[in-house]
CSV table of C-alpha atoms in Angstrom, one decimal:
chain,number,residue,atom,x,y,z
A,1,MET,CA,26.8,-20.2,26.1
A,2,PRO,CA,28.8,-24.0,25.4
A,3,ARG,CA,30.9,-25.7,28.3
A,4,TYR,CA,34.0,-27.2,27.4
A,5,ASN,CA,35.6,-30.1,28.7
A,6,GLN,CA,38.1,-28.4,31.6
A,7,PRO,CA,40.8,-29.8,34.0
A,8,ASP,CA,40.4,-29.8,37.6
A,9,ALA,CA,42.2,-27.2,39.5
A,10,GLY,CA,46.3,-28.0,39.7
A,11,ASP,CA,45.8,-31.2,37.4
A,12,GLU,CA,49.0,-32.0,36.2
A,13,ASN,CA,47.3,-33.7,33.1
A,14,TRP,CA,45.6,-30.7,32.0
A,15,ASN,CA,46.1,-30.7,28.0
A,16,VAL,CA,43.8,-34.4,28.3
A,17,PRO,CA,40.3,-32.9,28.8
A,18,LEU,CA,40.8,-30.2,26.8
A,19,ASN,CA,42.3,-32.1,23.7
A,20,GLU,CA,39.1,-34.0,24.0
A,21,ASN,CA,37.4,-31.0,23.0
A,22,PHE,CA,39.1,-31.5,19.8
A,23,ALA,CA,39.4,-34.7,19.0
A,24,ASP,CA,37.3,-34.4,15.2
A,25,LEU,CA,39.1,-31.8,14.3
A,26,GLY,CA,42.6,-33.6,14.0
A,27,VAL,CA,44.5,-30.6,16.5
A,28,GLU,CA,45.7,-30.6,20.0
A,29,VAL,CA,45.9,-27.5,22.7
A,30,GLN,CA,50.1,-27.2,22.7
A,31,ALA,CA,49.8,-24.6,25.5
A,32,GLU,CA,47.7,-21.9,27.8
A,33,VAL,CA,49.0,-18.7,27.5
A,34,GLU,CA,47.7,-15.5,30.0
A,35,THR,CA,47.2,-12.7,27.4
A,36,TRP,CA,47.0,-12.6,24.0
A,37,SER,CA,50.7,-11.0,23.9
A,38,ASP,CA,52.0,-14.3,25.1
A,39,LEU,CA,51.0,-16.1,22.0
A,40,PRO,CA,53.9,-17.2,19.6
A,41,GLU,CA,54.6,-14.7,16.8
A,42,PRO,CA,52.6,-15.9,13.2
A,43,GLY,CA,55.7,-17.6,11.3
A,44,SER,CA,57.4,-18.8,14.5
A,45,THR,CA,55.5,-22.0,15.0
A,46,GLU,CA,55.3,-25.0,12.7
A,47,ARG,CA,52.5,-27.7,12.0
A,48,SER,CA,52.7,-30.9,13.7
A,49,SER,CA,53.1,-34.7,12.0
A,50,ASN,CA,49.8,-34.7,10.7
A,51,GLY,CA,49.7,-31.7,9.0
A,52,GLN,CA,47.8,-28.9,11.7
A,53,TRP,CA,48.8,-25.6,13.0
A,54,PRO,CA,49.4,-25.5,17.0
A,55,LEU,CA,46.5,-24.4,19.0
A,56,TYR,CA,46.4,-22.4,21.8
A,57,ARG,CA,44.2,-21.1,24.6
A,58,VAL,CA,44.6,-17.5,25.8
A,59,ALA,CA,43.0,-17.3,29.5
A,60,ALA,CA,42.2,-13.7,29.6
A,61,ASP,CA,40.1,-13.8,26.2
A,62,ALA,CA,38.7,-17.2,27.0
A,63,VAL,CA,39.4,-18.0,23.3
A,64,PHE,CA,41.1,-20.9,21.2
A,65,VAL,CA,44.0,-19.4,18.7
A,66,ARG,CA,45.4,-21.4,16.1
A,67,VAL,CA,48.7,-19.6,15.2
A,68,THR,CA,49.8,-20.1,11.7
A,69,ASP,CA,52.9,-18.7,9.2
A,70,ASP,CA,51.1,-15.8,8.6
A,71,SER,CA,48.3,-15.2,11.4
A,72,ARG,CA,46.6,-15.7,14.5
A,73,GLU,CA,43.2,-16.9,14.2
A,74,ILE,CA,40.3,-17.6,16.6
A,75,VAL,CA,39.0,-20.6,16.3
A,76,GLY,CA,36.6,-21.0,19.3
A,77,GLY,CA,35.8,-20.6,22.9
A,78,LEU,CA,34.0,-18.1,24.6
A,79,GLY,CA,35.5,-14.6,23.7
A,80,SER,CA,36.0,-11.4,25.3
A,81,SER,CA,35.5,-7.4,24.4
A,82,SER,CA,38.6,-7.1,23.5
A,83,HIS,CA,39.0,-10.7,21.5
A,84,PRO,CA,35.1,-11.6,20.6
A,85,LEU,CA,34.2,-14.4,18.4
A,86,PRO,CA,34.5,-13.4,14.9
A,87,ALA,CA,31.6,-12.9,12.9
A,88,VAL,CA,31.7,-15.0,9.8
A,89,ASN,CA,30.5,-15.0,6.5
A,90,ALA,CA,29.1,-17.9,4.8
A,91,ARG,CA,31.5,-18.1,2.1
A,92,ALA,CA,34.6,-18.5,3.9
A,93,VAL,CA,33.4,-20.9,6.7
A,94,ARG,CA,35.7,-24.1,5.6
A,95,ALA,CA,34.9,-27.9,6.7
A,96,THR,CA,37.3,-30.5,6.0
A,97,GLN,CA,38.5,-28.6,2.7
A,98,ALA,CA,35.3,-27.7,1.9
A,99,THR,CA,33.8,-23.9,1.0
A,100,VAL,CA,30.7,-23.0,1.0
A,101,THR,CA,30.1,-21.0,-2.4
A,102,HIS,CA,26.9,-20.6,-4.9
A,103,GLY,CA,27.0,-24.1,-4.9
A,104,ARG,CA,26.4,-27.0,-2.3
A,105,GLY,CA,28.9,-27.1,0.1
A,106,PHE,CA,29.4,-28.4,4.0
A,107,LEU,CA,29.0,-25.8,6.2
A,108,SER,CA,30.7,-26.7,9.4
A,109,LEU,CA,30.7,-25.0,13.4
A,110,PRO,CA,33.6,-24.4,14.9
A,111,LEU,CA,34.5,-26.7,17.8
A,112,HIS,CA,31.8,-28.9,16.4
A,113,HIS,CA,32.6,-31.8,19.2
A,114,VAL,CA,31.8,-30.0,22.6
A,115,ASN,CA,30.7,-31.1,25.8
A,116,TYR,CA,27.1,-28.8,26.5
A,117,ARG,CA,26.0,-28.8,30.0
A,118,ASP,CA,22.5,-29.5,31.3
A,119,GLY,CA,20.0,-26.5,31.2
A,120,LEU,CA,20.4,-25.2,27.9
A,121,ASP,CA,17.7,-23.8,26.1
A,122,GLU,CA,18.3,-22.6,22.6
A,123,GLU,CA,21.5,-21.9,23.3
A,124,GLU,CA,23.4,-20.1,20.5
A,125,VAL,CA,27.2,-21.9,19.6
A,126,ALA,CA,27.4,-20.5,16.3
A,127,ARG,CA,26.1,-17.5,14.6
A,128,PHE,CA,27.3,-16.2,10.6
A,129,SER,CA,25.7,-13.3,8.1
A,130,LEU,CA,25.2,-14.3,4.6
A,131,ALA,CA,26.0,-11.7,1.6
A,132,PRO,CA,23.4,-10.0,0.4
A,133,SER,CA,22.9,-12.0,-2.5
A,134,GLU,CA,22.5,-15.3,-0.5
A,135,ARG,CA,20.3,-17.5,0.7
A,136,LEU,CA,21.1,-20.8,3.0
A,137,GLU,CA,19.6,-23.7,1.7
A,138,LEU,CA,19.4,-26.5,4.5
A,139,TRP,CA,19.4,-30.0,3.3
A,140,ARG,CA,20.4,-32.0,6.1
A,141,LEU,CA,21.3,-31.7,9.8
A,142,GLU,CA,22.8,-34.2,12.3
A,143,LEU,CA,23.4,-34.2,15.9
A,144,LYS,CA,25.1,-37.4,17.3
A,145,LEU,CA,25.4,-38.1,21.5
A,146,LYS,CA,29.1,-39.7,22.2
A,147,GLY,CA,28.7,-43.5,22.5
A,148,GLY,CA,26.0,-43.0,20.1
A,149,GLY,CA,22.3,-43.2,20.1
A,150,THR,CA,19.6,-40.3,20.7
A,151,ASN,CA,18.4,-38.0,23.4
A,152,PRO,CA,15.0,-36.1,22.8
A,153,ALA,CA,16.2,-33.8,25.3
A,154,VAL,CA,19.3,-32.7,23.5
A,155,SER,CA,18.3,-30.9,20.1
A,156,VAL,CA,20.0,-28.8,17.8
A,157,ASP,CA,18.0,-26.4,14.9
A,158,VAL,CA,18.8,-23.7,12.4
A,159,TYR,CA,17.0,-20.5,13.1
A,160,ASP,CA,17.0,-17.3,10.4
A,161,VAL,CA,17.3,-14.4,12.9
A,162,THR,CA,16.4,-11.9,10.4
A,163,ASN,CA,13.3,-13.7,9.2
A,164,ASP,CA,12.1,-15.3,12.5
A,165,ALA,CA,12.1,-18.7,10.9
A,166,VAL,CA,13.7,-22.4,11.9
A,167,LEU,CA,15.0,-23.5,8.9
A,168,GLY,CA,15.4,-27.4,10.7
A,169,ARG,CA,16.2,-29.4,13.6
A,170,THR,CA,18.0,-32.0,15.1
A,171,SER,CA,18.1,-35.1,12.1
A,172,ASP,CA,16.4,-33.3,9.4
A,173,ARG,CA,17.3,-34.0,6.1
A,174,ALA,CA,15.6,-33.0,2.9
A,175,THR,CA,13.1,-36.1,1.6
A,176,GLY,CA,14.3,-38.1,-1.6
A,177,GLY,CA,16.8,-35.3,-1.9
A,178,LYS,CA,14.5,-33.2,-4.0
A,179,SER,CA,14.2,-29.7,-1.9
A,180,PRO,CA,15.8,-28.4,0.7
A,181,VAL,CA,14.2,-29.0,4.5
A,182,GLY,CA,14.2,-25.1,4.8
A,183,THR,CA,15.6,-22.0,2.7
A,184,SER,CA,16.7,-18.5,4.5
A,185,GLY,CA,16.1,-14.9,3.5
A,186,ALA,CA,18.7,-13.4,1.4
A,187,GLY,CA,21.3,-11.8,3.1
A,188,ALA,CA,20.0,-13.4,6.5
A,189,THR,CA,21.8,-13.8,9.7
A,190,ILE,CA,21.9,-17.1,11.1
A,191,VAL,CA,22.5,-18.9,13.9
A,192,VAL,CA,22.6,-22.7,15.5
A,193,ARG,CA,21.2,-23.4,18.8
A,194,VAL,CA,21.4,-26.0,20.9
A,195,THR,CA,19.0,-27.4,23.8
A,196,ASN,CA,20.2,-30.0,26.5
A,197,THR,CA,17.6,-30.6,29.2
A,198,SER,CA,18.3,-34.5,29.6
A,199,GLY,CA,19.5,-33.9,33.1
A,200,ALA,CA,23.2,-34.4,32.7
A,201,ALA,CA,26.1,-33.1,30.8
A,202,GLN,CA,26.2,-34.4,27.1
A,203,ASP,CA,29.1,-35.0,24.8
A,204,VAL,CA,27.5,-34.1,21.2
A,205,THR,CA,28.8,-33.8,17.9
A,206,ILE,CA,26.8,-31.5,15.4
A,207,SER,CA,27.8,-32.2,11.6
A,208,GLY,CA,26.6,-32.8,8.5
A,209,ILE,CA,25.1,-29.3,8.2
A,210,THR,CA,24.6,-30.0,4.5
A,211,SER,CA,23.7,-26.6,2.5
A,212,VAL,CA,23.2,-24.2,-0.3
A,213,VAL,CA,24.2,-20.9,-0.8
A,214,ALA,CA,21.5,-20.2,-3.3
A,215,GLY,CA,21.3,-18.6,-6.8
A,216,THR,CA,21.6,-14.9,-7.5
A,217,ALA,CA,20.0,-11.9,-5.8
A,218,ALA,CA,18.5,-10.0,-8.8
A,219,VAL,CA,18.8,-6.2,-8.2
A,220,ASP,CA,18.0,-3.0,-9.8
A,221,VAL,CA,20.8,-0.6,-10.6
A,222,PHE,CA,20.5,3.3,-10.6
A,223,VAL,CA,23.4,5.8,-11.1
A,224,ALA,CA,22.4,8.9,-8.7
A,225,ALA,CA,23.9,12.1,-10.2
A,226,GLY,CA,23.7,15.6,-10.6
A,227,GLN,CA,25.2,19.0,-8.9
A,228,SER,CA,24.8,20.0,-5.5
A,229,ASN,CA,21.0,19.0,-4.7
A,230,ALA,CA,21.7,15.8,-6.0
A,231,LEU,CA,24.5,15.6,-3.7
A,232,GLY,CA,22.8,17.0,-0.9
A,233,ARG,CA,23.2,19.9,1.5
A,234,GLY,CA,20.3,18.6,4.7
A,235,ARG,CA,20.8,16.8,8.1
A,236,ALA,CA,21.6,13.4,7.5
A,237,SER,CA,20.0,12.4,10.9
A,238,ARG,CA,16.6,13.8,9.5
A,239,SER,CA,16.8,11.4,6.5
A,240,PRO,CA,14.2,8.3,6.8
A,241,ASP,CA,16.0,5.0,8.1
A,242,VAL,CA,16.4,2.5,5.1
A,243,PRO,CA,14.9,-0.6,5.4
A,244,ARG,CA,17.2,-3.7,5.8
A,245,GLY,CA,18.3,-5.3,2.7
A,246,ALA,CA,16.4,-2.2,0.6
A,247,ALA,CA,18.9,-0.3,-1.0
A,248,PHE,CA,22.9,-0.5,-1.1
A,249,GLU,CA,25.6,2.0,-2.0
A,250,TYR,CA,28.5,1.3,-4.0
A,251,LYS,CA,31.6,1.8,-2.9
A,252,TRP,CA,34.1,3.1,-6.1
A,253,THR,CA,37.1,3.2,-3.4
A,254,GLU,CA,36.4,-0.3,-1.5
A,255,ASP,CA,35.0,-2.0,-4.6
A,256,SER,CA,31.8,-2.9,-2.2
A,257,ILE,CA,28.8,-2.5,-1.7
A,258,VAL,CA,27.2,-1.5,1.9
A,259,PRO,CA,23.4,-0.2,3.1
A,260,LEU,CA,22.7,3.1,1.7
A,261,ASP,CA,22.3,5.5,4.2
A,262,ASP,CA,23.5,9.3,4.2
A,263,PRO,CA,26.1,10.5,3.3
A,264,VAL,CA,25.3,9.1,0.1
A,265,GLY,CA,28.5,9.5,-1.9
A,266,GLU,CA,31.0,10.1,0.6
A,267,ASP,CA,33.6,8.1,-1.1
A,268,ALA,CA,34.2,10.3,-4.3
A,269,PRO,CA,37.0,12.7,-4.8
A,270,PRO,CA,37.3,15.4,-2.2
A,271,GLU,CA,35.4,18.2,-4.4
A,272,GLN,CA,32.3,15.5,-4.9
A,273,GLN,CA,32.1,13.9,-1.6
A,274,ALA,CA,28.8,13.9,0.2
A,275,THR,CA,29.1,15.0,3.7
A,276,THR,CA,25.2,15.7,4.8
A,277,GLY,CA,21.7,14.5,4.1
A,278,SER,CA,20.3,14.0,0.9
A,279,LEU,CA,17.2,12.6,-1.2
A,280,TRP,CA,18.8,9.1,-1.5
A,281,PRO,CA,17.3,7.5,1.3
A,282,ALA,CA,13.8,8.8,0.9
A,283,PHE,CA,13.9,7.8,-2.7
A,284,ALA,CA,15.5,4.5,-2.0
A,285,THR,CA,12.6,3.6,0.5
A,286,GLU,CA,9.6,4.5,-1.6
A,287,TYR,CA,11.2,2.9,-4.3
A,288,TYR,CA,11.2,-0.3,-2.4
A,289,ALA,CA,7.9,-0.1,-1.0
A,290,ARG,CA,6.4,0.0,-4.4
A,291,THR,CA,8.4,-2.4,-5.8
A,292,GLY,CA,9.4,-4.8,-3.5
A,293,ARG,CA,13.2,-5.0,-5.2
A,294,PRO,CA,16.6,-4.2,-3.5
A,295,ALA,CA,18.9,-1.7,-5.4
A,296,VAL,CA,22.2,-0.6,-5.5
A,297,TYR,CA,23.0,3.4,-6.2
A,298,VAL,CA,26.0,4.3,-7.8
A,299,ALA,CA,26.2,7.9,-6.5
A,300,TYR,CA,28.5,10.5,-8.8
A,301,SER,CA,27.3,14.2,-8.3
A,302,SER,CA,29.6,17.3,-7.8
A,303,GLY,CA,28.7,20.6,-6.4
A,304,GLY,CA,28.3,23.5,-9.0
A,305,SER,CA,28.7,21.0,-12.3
A,306,GLY,CA,27.3,22.3,-15.8
A,307,GLN,CA,25.6,20.7,-18.4
A,308,THR,CA,26.9,23.3,-21.0
A,309,PRO,CA,30.3,24.0,-22.3
A,310,GLY,CA,30.9,27.7,-21.4
A,311,SER,CA,28.5,27.5,-17.7
A,312,ARG,CA,31.8,26.0,-16.1
A,313,MET,CA,35.5,26.6,-17.1
A,314,ASP,CA,37.1,23.5,-15.7
A,315,PRO,CA,36.3,20.2,-16.8
A,316,ASP,CA,36.3,18.3,-13.2
A,317,ARG,CA,32.6,20.0,-12.7
A,318,LEU,CA,31.2,19.5,-16.7
A,319,TRP,CA,29.1,16.8,-17.7
A,320,SER,CA,29.5,17.8,-21.4
A,321,ARG,CA,32.2,16.3,-23.8
A,322,ASP,CA,34.5,18.6,-23.0
A,323,GLY,CA,34.4,17.3,-19.2
A,324,THR,CA,35.5,14.6,-17.0
A,325,LEU,CA,32.3,13.7,-14.8
A,326,TYR,CA,30.3,11.6,-17.5
A,327,ASP,CA,33.4,9.5,-18.2
A,328,ASP,CA,34.2,9.0,-14.2
A,329,ALA,CA,30.6,8.4,-13.6
A,330,ARG,CA,30.1,5.8,-16.4
A,331,ASP,CA,33.1,3.8,-15.4
A,332,GLU,CA,32.3,3.7,-11.8
A,333,LEU,CA,28.7,2.2,-12.8
A,334,LEU,CA,30.5,-0.4,-15.1
A,335,ALA,CA,32.8,-0.7,-12.0
A,336,ALA,CA,29.9,-1.6,-9.8
A,337,LEU,CA,28.3,-4.3,-12.9
A,338,ASP,CA,31.9,-5.8,-12.8
A,339,TYR,CA,31.6,-6.3,-8.9
A,340,LEU,CA,28.1,-7.2,-8.5
A,341,GLU,CA,28.2,-10.2,-11.1
A,342,ASP,CA,31.4,-11.4,-9.3
A,343,GLU,CA,29.5,-11.6,-5.9
A,344,GLY,CA,26.8,-13.4,-7.8
A,345,PHE,CA,23.8,-10.9,-8.3
A,346,ASP,CA,21.7,-10.4,-11.4
A,347,PRO,CA,22.3,-6.9,-11.5
A,348,THR,CA,19.5,-4.9,-14.2
A,349,VAL,CA,20.7,-1.2,-14.8
A,350,ARG,CA,17.5,1.0,-14.7
A,351,GLY,CA,19.2,4.4,-15.4
A,352,CYS,CA,20.4,7.6,-14.0
A,353,VAL,CA,18.2,9.3,-11.4
A,354,TRP,CA,18.8,12.8,-12.1
A,355,LEU,CA,18.8,16.2,-10.7
A,356,GLN,CA,20.7,19.1,-12.1
A,357,GLY,CA,20.7,22.2,-14.2
A,358,GLU,CA,21.0,25.2,-11.7
A,359,GLN,CA,24.7,26.2,-13.1
A,360,ASP,CA,23.6,26.0,-16.2
A,361,ALA,CA,20.0,28.6,-15.5
A,362,HIS,CA,22.6,31.0,-14.1
A,363,ALA,CA,24.7,30.7,-17.4
A,364,ILE,CA,21.7,31.4,-19.6
A,365,ASP,CA,20.7,34.5,-17.1
A,366,ARG,CA,24.1,35.9,-17.7
A,367,ARG,CA,23.8,35.4,-21.3
A,368,ILE,CA,27.1,32.9,-21.4
A,369,ILE,CA,24.9,30.1,-22.9
A,370,SER,CA,21.6,29.5,-24.5
A,371,LYS,CA,18.7,27.9,-24.2
A,372,ALA,CA,19.2,25.8,-27.2
A,373,GLU,CA,22.8,25.1,-25.9
A,374,TYR,CA,22.1,23.5,-22.9
A,375,ALA,CA,19.0,21.9,-24.6
A,376,ASP,CA,21.7,20.6,-27.0
A,377,ALA,CA,24.4,19.4,-24.1
A,378,PHE,CA,21.3,17.5,-22.2
A,379,GLU,CA,20.5,15.5,-25.0
A,380,ASP,CA,23.8,14.9,-26.0
A,381,HIS,CA,24.4,13.6,-22.4
A,382,ILE,CA,21.7,10.9,-22.6
A,383,ASP,CA,22.8,10.0,-26.0
A,384,ARG,CA,26.1,9.1,-24.5
A,385,TRP,CA,24.6,7.0,-21.6
A,386,GLN,CA,22.4,4.8,-24.3
A,387,SER,CA,25.4,4.6,-26.4
A,388,ASP,CA,27.8,3.7,-24.1
A,389,VAL,CA,25.9,1.5,-21.8
A,390,GLN,CA,22.7,0.4,-22.8
A,391,ASP,CA,19.9,1.5,-25.7
A,392,ASP,CA,17.2,1.7,-23.1
A,393,PHE,CA,19.4,3.5,-20.2
A,394,ARG,CA,16.8,5.9,-19.0
A,395,PHE,CA,16.9,9.4,-17.5
A,396,PHE,CA,14.6,9.6,-14.2
A,397,VAL,CA,14.7,13.4,-14.0
A,398,LEU,CA,13.7,15.7,-10.8
A,399,GLN,CA,13.1,18.9,-12.3
A,400,ILE,CA,15.0,21.7,-11.1
A,401,GLY,CA,13.0,24.6,-9.0
A,402,HIS,CA,14.5,28.0,-8.7
A,403,GLU,CA,15.8,30.2,-6.3
A,404,ARG,CA,14.6,31.2,-3.1
A,405,ARG,CA,14.3,35.0,-4.1
A,406,GLY,CA,13.0,34.1,-7.0
A,407,ASP,CA,12.2,32.4,-10.4
A,408,THR,CA,14.2,33.8,-13.6
A,409,SER,CA,14.3,33.5,-17.3
A,410,GLY,CA,17.3,30.6,-16.5
A,411,TYR,CA,15.4,28.6,-14.4
A,412,ARG,CA,12.3,28.6,-16.7
A,413,ALA,CA,14.4,27.8,-20.0
A,414,VAL,CA,16.2,25.0,-18.0
A,415,ARG,CA,12.8,23.5,-16.6
A,416,ALA,CA,11.5,24.1,-20.2
A,417,VAL,CA,13.7,22.1,-21.9
A,418,GLN,CA,13.9,19.1,-19.0
A,419,SER,CA,10.1,19.0,-19.7
A,420,ALA,CA,9.9,18.9,-23.7
A,421,VAL,CA,12.7,16.2,-23.3
A,422,ALA,CA,10.9,14.0,-21.0
A,423,ASN,CA,8.1,14.4,-23.1
A,424,ARG,CA,9.4,13.7,-26.6
A,425,ARG,CA,11.9,11.2,-25.3
A,426,ALA,CA,10.8,7.7,-25.1
A,427,TYR,CA,13.3,7.0,-22.4
A,428,VAL,CA,13.2,9.9,-20.3
A,429,HIS,CA,10.6,10.8,-17.5
A,430,MET,CA,10.1,13.6,-15.5
A,431,VAL,CA,9.5,12.0,-11.7
A,432,SER,CA,9.1,15.3,-9.8
A,433,THR,CA,8.5,18.8,-9.8
A,434,ILE,CA,7.5,19.7,-6.7
A,435,GLN,CA,11.3,21.7,-6.1
A,436,THR,CA,9.4,24.5,-7.7
A,437,ASN,CA,7.1,24.9,-5.0
A,438,PHE,CA,10.0,24.8,-2.1
A,439,PRO,CA,10.8,28.3,-2.1
A,440,ALA,CA,7.3,29.2,-1.0
A,441,GLU,CA,6.8,26.2,1.1
A,442,GLY,CA,9.6,27.5,3.3
A,443,LYS,CA,11.8,24.5,2.2
A,444,MET,CA,15.2,26.1,1.6
A,445,GLN,CA,17.9,26.3,3.7
A,446,ASP,CA,19.8,29.0,1.6
A,447,ALA,CA,19.6,30.4,-1.9
A,448,LEU,CA,19.9,27.1,-4.0
A,449,HIS,CA,19.6,24.2,-1.5
A,450,TYR,CA,16.5,22.5,-0.1
A,451,THR,CA,16.1,21.6,3.5
A,452,GLN,CA,16.0,18.1,4.7
A,453,GLU,CA,12.2,18.0,4.8
A,454,GLY,CA,12.8,19.1,0.7
A,455,TYR,CA,14.8,16.5,0.5
A,456,ASN,CA,12.9,14.1,1.7
A,457,GLU,CA,10.0,14.9,-0.3
A,458,ALA,CA,11.4,15.2,-3.5
A,459,GLY,CA,13.4,11.9,-2.9
A,460,GLU,CA,9.8,9.8,-2.0
A,461,THR,CA,7.9,11.7,-4.9
A,462,ALA,CA,10.8,10.4,-7.1
A,463,GLY,CA,10.9,7.0,-5.9
A,464,LYS,CA,7.3,6.8,-5.6
A,465,ASN,CA,7.6,7.9,-9.9
A,466,THR,CA,10.1,5.8,-10.9
A,467,ALA,CA,8.7,2.4,-9.6
A,468,ALA,CA,5.2,3.6,-11.8
A,469,VAL,CA,7.1,4.0,-14.7
A,470,LEU,CA,9.2,0.6,-14.5
A,471,ASP,CA,6.0,-1.1,-13.0
A,472,SER,CA,3.9,0.7,-15.7
A,473,ARG,CA,1.5,2.0,-13.1
A,474,ARG,CA,-0.3,5.7,-13.5
A,475,VAL,CA,0.5,7.6,-10.4
A,476,SER,CA,-2.3,10.7,-10.3
A,477,SER,CA,-0.8,14.0,-10.6
A,478,SER,CA,-2.2,15.3,-7.0
A,479,ASP,CA,-0.1,12.4,-5.8
A,480,ALA,CA,2.8,12.5,-7.6
A,481,GLY,CA,3.3,16.1,-8.2
A,482,VAL,CA,3.7,15.7,-12.0
A,483,LEU,CA,1.1,15.3,-14.6
A,484,ALA,CA,0.4,11.5,-15.9
A,485,SER,CA,0.4,11.2,-19.6
A,486,THR,CA,-0.3,8.1,-22.1
A,487,ASP,CA,2.2,9.1,-24.4
A,488,ASP,CA,5.8,8.6,-24.1
A,489,GLY,CA,6.8,10.7,-21.9
A,490,VAL,CA,5.7,11.3,-18.4
A,491,LEU,CA,4.6,8.4,-16.6
A,492,SER,CA,3.7,6.6,-19.5
A,493,THR,CA,0.9,3.4,-19.1
A,494,THR,CA,3.0,1.5,-21.2
A,495,THR,CA,6.6,0.3,-21.1
A,496,ASP,CA,8.9,1.6,-24.1
A,497,ALA,CA,10.6,-1.9,-24.6
A,498,ALA,CA,12.0,-4.6,-22.9
A,499,PHE,CA,14.6,-4.4,-20.3
A,500,GLU,CA,16.7,-7.3,-21.6
A,501,THR,CA,19.0,-5.2,-23.9
A,502,SER,CA,22.9,-6.1,-23.0
A,503,ARG,CA,24.7,-3.4,-21.8
A,504,ARG,CA,27.9,-2.3,-24.0
A,505,ARG,CA,31.2,-2.9,-22.3
């Protein structure tokens, strides 16, 4: 880490060398305190005559802290385990009142005027992470030695850790201002590194890191929905690790996205909360591997939920017009789209990945509902998504299997309806039928729910076929577990329509 000017032991004028470190920042260290608890309380300090808040050094943590009217802000130093240097998102880094946003701005370093000892080799002096939608474009980088001049043994570079790429080195600048020196990957972690092998300590100013946090990142958006097998009843420890940047889950209660990982859907209302492993990591991994497109998943499933009025009496377990599940899932999708657009993403709604029907199969077996009633309710559900969100809202259906003890007429009826709708409707696609094999293959952990191995295989198959539908590729029936078709329906070889239909709000 960098070495700052420090007073000698017993020096009565200890503040002089310390304040030299802050000369370019227009602030002065007011005092040194032993521990964090010795700092003044926020609101008890005042600005100096030049408008700066006082800065304190906390000896125990080796940090410099700015105390304002409402916070204690670590602005530099070495840090400790209890008070480390903060991880900084690029959009929140300020330099001379300018903020790096989705446009050109100036990215400055905390404590950018420092004394670096001899013997440093690519010493990390700053680190921050870009948001998933951001790329850092480096247009100019300058390093100045105190007193002027240059020294080839003193250098600075900006490094994209995630993609192992140097974006720029000392005194790089875009030629003619027409293109950047270097551009990071989206969502990358960036570090700034200093080398000093000059044989002596050097007073260094790093400045002029002119950057563009560029553009919007295109993401696909899926609703992940159904009943308990969509929610998942597996073991999260056995679901696959999703590649970095491949998939994110929208958290409705937090209005944010996080990297997708099991349990997916754990912030849903109590009766819909996920707590275990699911098919979604496998789906997301396979979809990304075949399309190269990151996706955001809006998870909203409910164990024991029914499609058809009569399959359930409680409305919070119904997807029909008599229930609340559809409205809640739709509202969560629209909230996710608002968030993504506000954060600079370019979202494209791809549709709903759907695994549901066991509850309706049981109701058919008990003669509470008919096959025709289930068919009407299923199609009405699809109609509402296409009416409320967008005309080309797609349903990617994982067909239900059957209970471990054997198949029933109710399960056969639901599967028949799902196949018929997928073969007849342009924007409904059967993406996995392998669930029917799970009882014979030992991939059921109880009467109704799959093992994690089953969830992984179902997710992988569905992810593969969903990618094939959207990218107009044929997947063989032996590889996919479903029958390919040249007609509108299962794995059509032609796209149904352009995906540019504006969603309804």
